[in-house]
């Protein structure tokens, strides 16, 4: 199994994503889109003291219909579908923050790529964007692009507060970098087992690998810091 297939399988297991869902049945979209909705809007809802549990499916419905029609038609214009979904998403809970909308829409497509029969329409996902959150933004930052990093430095919780212009700049930058057969290190607990893979040129496909590894890197850094703190304080680790 290649790295991408493995990461998709891991993601599906972690998310408890059933193997029986199909892009051909609109009712199957709710499973992934509810998760995508929570990924994007949970934090905002808590801060705003809002509750959407009772009408989540109604809020999702217009975006679901848009994505379903795109995946089940001969329409090859992903950008138009994305733009329509963003506009509808920004109306959810009367929220106009582009950052939250992009995460909901992009994560929805990520879950749709997990459908058991998604390979039948693999061309529909080729132009999908890189979902932006703290892990993928960290990967983007690693290229040390001064213009992008300077703008990101001004944003707290950058993925949620990003505007459309910076978002498009990052998407174009990621697309350009991934077109260059980027080598990416897959880390294991035993560094001797580390491997290098070539990231897919498609942004959404690459995100499966990047997101998981950047999350592992963060956990590794936390553990290393804890280990260092224990040693500094003279505390023996169990």
Short mmCIF file of C-alpha atoms in Angstrom, two decimals:
data_model
loop_
_atom_site.label_atom_id
_atom_site.label_comp_id
_atom_site.label_asym_id
_atom_site.label_seq_id
_atom_site.Cartn_x
_atom_site.Cartn_y
_atom_site.Cartn_z
CA UNK A 1 0.00 0.00 0.00
CA UNK A 2 1.41 3.43 -0.97
CA UNK A 3 1.69 6.32 1.50
CA UNK A 4 -1.46 8.06 0.28
CA UNK A 5 -3.64 4.94 0.42
CA UNK A 6 -2.28 4.18 3.87
CA UNK A 7 -3.00 7.69 5.17
CA UNK A 8 -6.54 7.62 3.78
CA UNK A 9 -7.10 4.27 5.48
CA UNK A 10 -5.73 5.61 8.78
CA UNK A 11 -7.89 8.73 8.52
CA UNK A 12 -11.02 6.66 7.84
CA UNK A 13 -10.25 4.44 10.83
CA UNK A 14 -9.63 7.41 13.14
CA UNK A 15 -12.83 9.10 11.98
CA UNK A 16 -14.81 5.83 12.05
CA UNK A 17 -15.77 6.46 8.45
CA UNK A 18 -17.85 3.53 7.12
CA UNK A 19 -16.70 1.63 4.02
CA UNK A 20 -20.27 1.45 2.72
CA UNK A 21 -20.79 5.12 1.84
CA UNK A 22 -21.11 6.19 -1.79
CA UNK A 23 -20.87 9.49 -3.66
CA UNK A 24 -23.97 8.41 -5.60
CA UNK A 25 -26.29 8.64 -2.56
CA UNK A 26 -26.92 12.14 -1.23
CA UNK A 27 -27.95 10.82 2.20
CA UNK A 28 -24.45 9.37 2.64
CA UNK A 29 -22.91 12.85 2.47
CA UNK A 30 -24.31 13.83 5.85
CA UNK A 31 -21.94 11.51 7.72
CA UNK A 32 -18.77 13.26 6.56
CA UNK A 33 -20.22 16.74 6.31
CA UNK A 34 -21.43 16.70 9.92
CA UNK A 35 -17.84 15.97 10.92
CA UNK A 36 -16.53 18.69 8.61
CA UNK A 37 -19.08 21.12 10.07
CA UNK A 38 -17.87 20.37 13.60
CA UNK A 39 -14.23 20.69 12.51
CA UNK A 40 -14.89 24.20 11.24
CA UNK A 41 -17.59 25.65 13.47
CA UNK A 42 -17.31 24.00 16.89
CA UNK A 43 -14.75 26.46 18.21
CA UNK A 44 -16.66 29.45 16.85
CA UNK A 45 -19.93 28.16 18.32
CA UNK A 46 -18.41 27.72 21.77
CA UNK A 47 -16.94 31.20 21.79
CA UNK A 48 -20.18 32.73 20.55
CA UNK A 49 -22.26 30.58 22.92
CA UNK A 50 -24.31 29.29 20.01
CA UNK A 51 -25.97 25.92 19.65
CA UNK A 52 -26.62 24.36 16.27
CA UNK A 53 -27.04 20.68 17.24
CA UNK A 54 -30.76 20.67 16.52
CA UNK A 55 -30.57 22.17 13.02
CA UNK A 56 -27.12 21.14 11.82
CA UNK A 57 -28.47 19.09 8.90
CA UNK A 58 -30.56 22.03 7.68
CA UNK A 59 -27.51 24.29 7.80
CA UNK A 60 -25.48 21.71 5.88
CA UNK A 61 -28.12 20.97 3.25
CA UNK A 62 -27.40 23.79 0.72
CA UNK A 63 -23.66 22.99 0.66
CA UNK A 64 -24.34 19.26 0.46
CA UNK A 65 -26.56 19.76 -2.58
CA UNK A 66 -23.86 21.84 -4.26
CA UNK A 67 -21.14 19.21 -3.69
CA UNK A 68 -23.43 16.31 -4.59
CA UNK A 69 -24.37 17.95 -7.91
CA UNK A 70 -20.71 18.62 -8.72
CA UNK A 71 -19.58 15.05 -7.98
CA UNK A 72 -22.49 13.51 -9.86
CA UNK A 73 -22.42 15.58 -13.03
CA UNK A 74 -20.14 16.15 -16.00
CA UNK A 75 -19.28 19.56 -14.57
CA UNK A 76 -15.50 19.86 -14.41
CA UNK A 77 -15.38 23.35 -12.89
CA UNK A 78 -14.30 22.77 -9.30
CA UNK A 79 -13.58 26.45 -8.72
CA UNK A 80 -17.19 27.44 -9.41
CA UNK A 81 -18.48 24.75 -7.05
CA UNK A 82 -16.01 25.85 -4.40
CA UNK A 83 -16.98 29.50 -4.75
CA UNK A 84 -20.70 28.69 -4.49
CA UNK A 85 -20.11 26.52 -1.41
CA UNK A 86 -18.03 29.23 0.27
CA UNK A 87 -20.77 31.82 -0.20
CA UNK A 88 -23.38 29.47 1.24
CA UNK A 89 -21.07 28.45 4.10
CA UNK A 90 -20.40 32.04 5.12
CA UNK A 91 -24.12 32.46 5.71
CA UNK A 92 -24.19 29.63 8.25
CA UNK A 93 -25.06 31.04 11.66
CA UNK A 94 -24.74 34.48 10.02
CA UNK A 95 -20.97 34.09 10.12
CA UNK A 96 -18.94 35.90 7.48
CA UNK A 97 -15.49 34.55 8.28
CA UNK A 98 -13.84 33.12 5.20
CA UNK A 99 -11.44 30.99 7.27
CA UNK A 100 -14.22 28.97 8.88
CA UNK A 101 -16.00 28.54 5.55
CA UNK A 102 -12.89 27.29 3.75
CA UNK A 103 -12.26 24.67 6.40
CA UNK A 104 -15.84 23.39 6.27
CA UNK A 105 -15.89 23.17 2.47
CA UNK A 106 -12.39 21.73 2.12
CA UNK A 107 -12.91 19.17 4.88
CA UNK A 108 -16.20 18.17 3.26
CA UNK A 109 -14.32 17.31 0.08
CA UNK A 110 -11.74 15.43 2.14
CA UNK A 111 -14.46 13.24 3.65
CA UNK A 112 -16.03 12.75 0.21
CA UNK A 113 -12.69 11.45 -1.03
CA UNK A 114 -13.06 8.69 1.58
CA UNK A 115 -16.18 7.27 -0.11
CA UNK A 116 -15.74 3.62 -1.04
CA UNK A 117 -16.25 4.41 -4.73
CA UNK A 118 -14.48 7.80 -4.88
CA UNK A 119 -11.81 6.44 -7.25
CA UNK A 120 -14.51 6.32 -9.94
CA UNK A 121 -14.51 10.13 -9.92
CA UNK A 122 -10.87 10.77 -8.97
CA UNK A 123 -10.68 13.54 -11.58
CA UNK A 124 -13.21 15.53 -9.52
CA UNK A 125 -10.70 15.85 -6.68
CA UNK A 126 -7.64 16.87 -8.70
CA UNK A 127 -8.27 20.61 -8.34
CA UNK A 128 -9.45 20.48 -4.73
CA UNK A 129 -7.66 22.80 -2.35
CA UNK A 130 -5.41 22.22 0.63
CA UNK A 131 -7.61 22.45 3.75
CA UNK A 132 -5.98 25.06 5.97
CA UNK A 133 -5.62 24.45 9.70
CA UNK A 134 -2.72 24.77 12.13
CA UNK A 135 -0.96 21.67 10.79
CA UNK A 136 -1.08 22.45 7.08
CA UNK A 137 -0.23 26.09 7.78
CA UNK A 138 2.82 24.90 9.70
CA UNK A 139 3.88 22.95 6.61
CA UNK A 140 3.39 26.04 4.42
CA UNK A 141 5.45 28.10 6.86
CA UNK A 142 8.33 25.62 6.58
CA UNK A 143 9.13 26.97 3.12
CA UNK A 144 10.00 30.33 4.73
CA UNK A 145 8.18 32.43 2.17
CA UNK A 146 8.62 35.91 3.61
CA UNK A 147 5.44 37.40 2.15
CA UNK A 148 3.19 34.59 3.36
CA UNK A 149 4.81 34.16 6.76
CA UNK A 150 4.73 37.89 7.47
CA UNK A 151 0.98 37.99 6.85
CA UNK A 152 0.37 34.84 8.89
CA UNK A 153 2.31 36.37 11.78
CA UNK A 154 -0.36 39.06 12.09
CA UNK A 155 -3.16 36.53 12.55
CA UNK A 156 -4.17 34.78 15.75
CA UNK A 157 -5.54 31.30 15.04
CA UNK A 158 -4.57 31.93 11.43
CA UNK A 159 -6.69 29.34 9.63
CA UNK A 160 -9.91 30.69 11.15
CA UNK A 161 -9.11 34.35 10.52
CA UNK A 162 -7.49 34.14 7.11
CA UNK A 163 -8.98 36.33 4.39
CA UNK A 164 -9.67 35.28 0.83
CA UNK A 165 -6.64 37.03 -0.68
CA UNK A 166 -4.12 35.36 1.62
CA UNK A 167 -5.95 32.07 1.24
CA UNK A 168 -5.60 32.22 -2.54
CA UNK A 169 -1.94 33.17 -2.23
CA UNK A 170 -1.29 30.12 -0.04
CA UNK A 171 -3.25 27.81 -2.35
CA UNK A 172 -1.29 28.96 -5.40
CA UNK A 173 1.97 28.63 -3.47
CA UNK A 174 1.11 25.09 -2.30
CA UNK A 175 0.09 24.08 -5.82
CA UNK A 176 3.37 25.37 -7.22
CA UNK A 177 5.48 23.63 -4.57
CA UNK A 178 3.68 20.30 -4.95
CA UNK A 179 4.23 20.38 -8.71
CA UNK A 180 7.97 20.03 -8.04
CA UNK A 181 7.85 16.43 -6.71
CA UNK A 182 8.50 17.50 -3.13
CA UNK A 183 10.23 14.96 -0.89
CA UNK A 184 8.63 14.66 2.53
CA UNK A 185 9.92 12.80 5.57
CA UNK A 186 7.63 10.31 7.27
CA UNK A 187 8.83 9.98 10.86
CA UNK A 188 8.61 6.98 13.17
CA UNK A 189 9.38 6.60 16.88
CA UNK A 190 12.66 5.02 15.85
CA UNK A 191 14.33 7.62 13.66
CA UNK A 192 16.27 4.88 11.89
CA UNK A 193 12.97 3.79 10.37
CA UNK A 194 12.14 7.22 8.92
CA UNK A 195 11.17 7.17 5.27
CA UNK A 196 10.91 9.73 2.51
CA UNK A 197 8.02 9.93 0.10
CA UNK A 198 7.16 12.14 -2.84
CA UNK A 199 4.06 14.15 -2.02
CA UNK A 200 1.19 13.92 -4.51
CA UNK A 201 0.87 16.89 -6.85
CA UNK A 202 -2.83 17.25 -5.97
CA UNK A 203 -3.29 19.45 -2.90
CA UNK A 204 -6.06 17.47 -1.21
CA UNK A 205 -4.24 14.17 -1.70
CA UNK A 206 -1.06 15.67 -0.24
CA UNK A 207 -3.02 16.97 2.76
CA UNK A 208 -3.79 13.44 3.99
CA UNK A 209 -0.05 12.84 4.39
CA UNK A 210 0.95 16.33 5.56
CA UNK A 211 -1.79 16.71 8.19
CA UNK A 212 -1.08 13.36 9.85
CA UNK A 213 2.69 13.81 9.89
CA UNK A 214 2.62 17.41 11.13
CA UNK A 215 0.32 16.29 13.95
CA UNK A 216 2.79 13.52 14.85
CA UNK A 217 5.64 16.04 14.76
CA UNK A 218 3.79 18.27 17.21
CA UNK A 219 3.19 15.40 19.63
CA UNK A 220 6.83 14.35 19.32
CA UNK A 221 8.01 17.88 20.16
CA UNK A 222 5.72 17.98 23.22
CA UNK A 223 7.09 14.65 24.46
CA UNK A 224 10.68 15.78 23.90
CA UNK A 225 10.05 19.00 25.80
CA UNK A 226 8.49 17.06 28.68
CA UNK A 227 11.47 14.74 28.73
CA UNK A 228 13.83 17.72 28.85
CA UNK A 229 11.82 19.33 31.67
CA UNK A 230 11.91 16.11 33.70
CA UNK A 231 15.68 15.85 33.30
CA UNK A 232 16.17 19.50 34.25
CA UNK A 233 14.12 19.03 37.41
CA UNK A 234 15.80 15.77 38.28
CA UNK A 235 12.58 13.79 37.96
CA UNK A 236 12.95 10.17 36.98
CA UNK A 237 10.62 9.05 34.22
CA UNK A 238 8.60 5.91 34.76
#
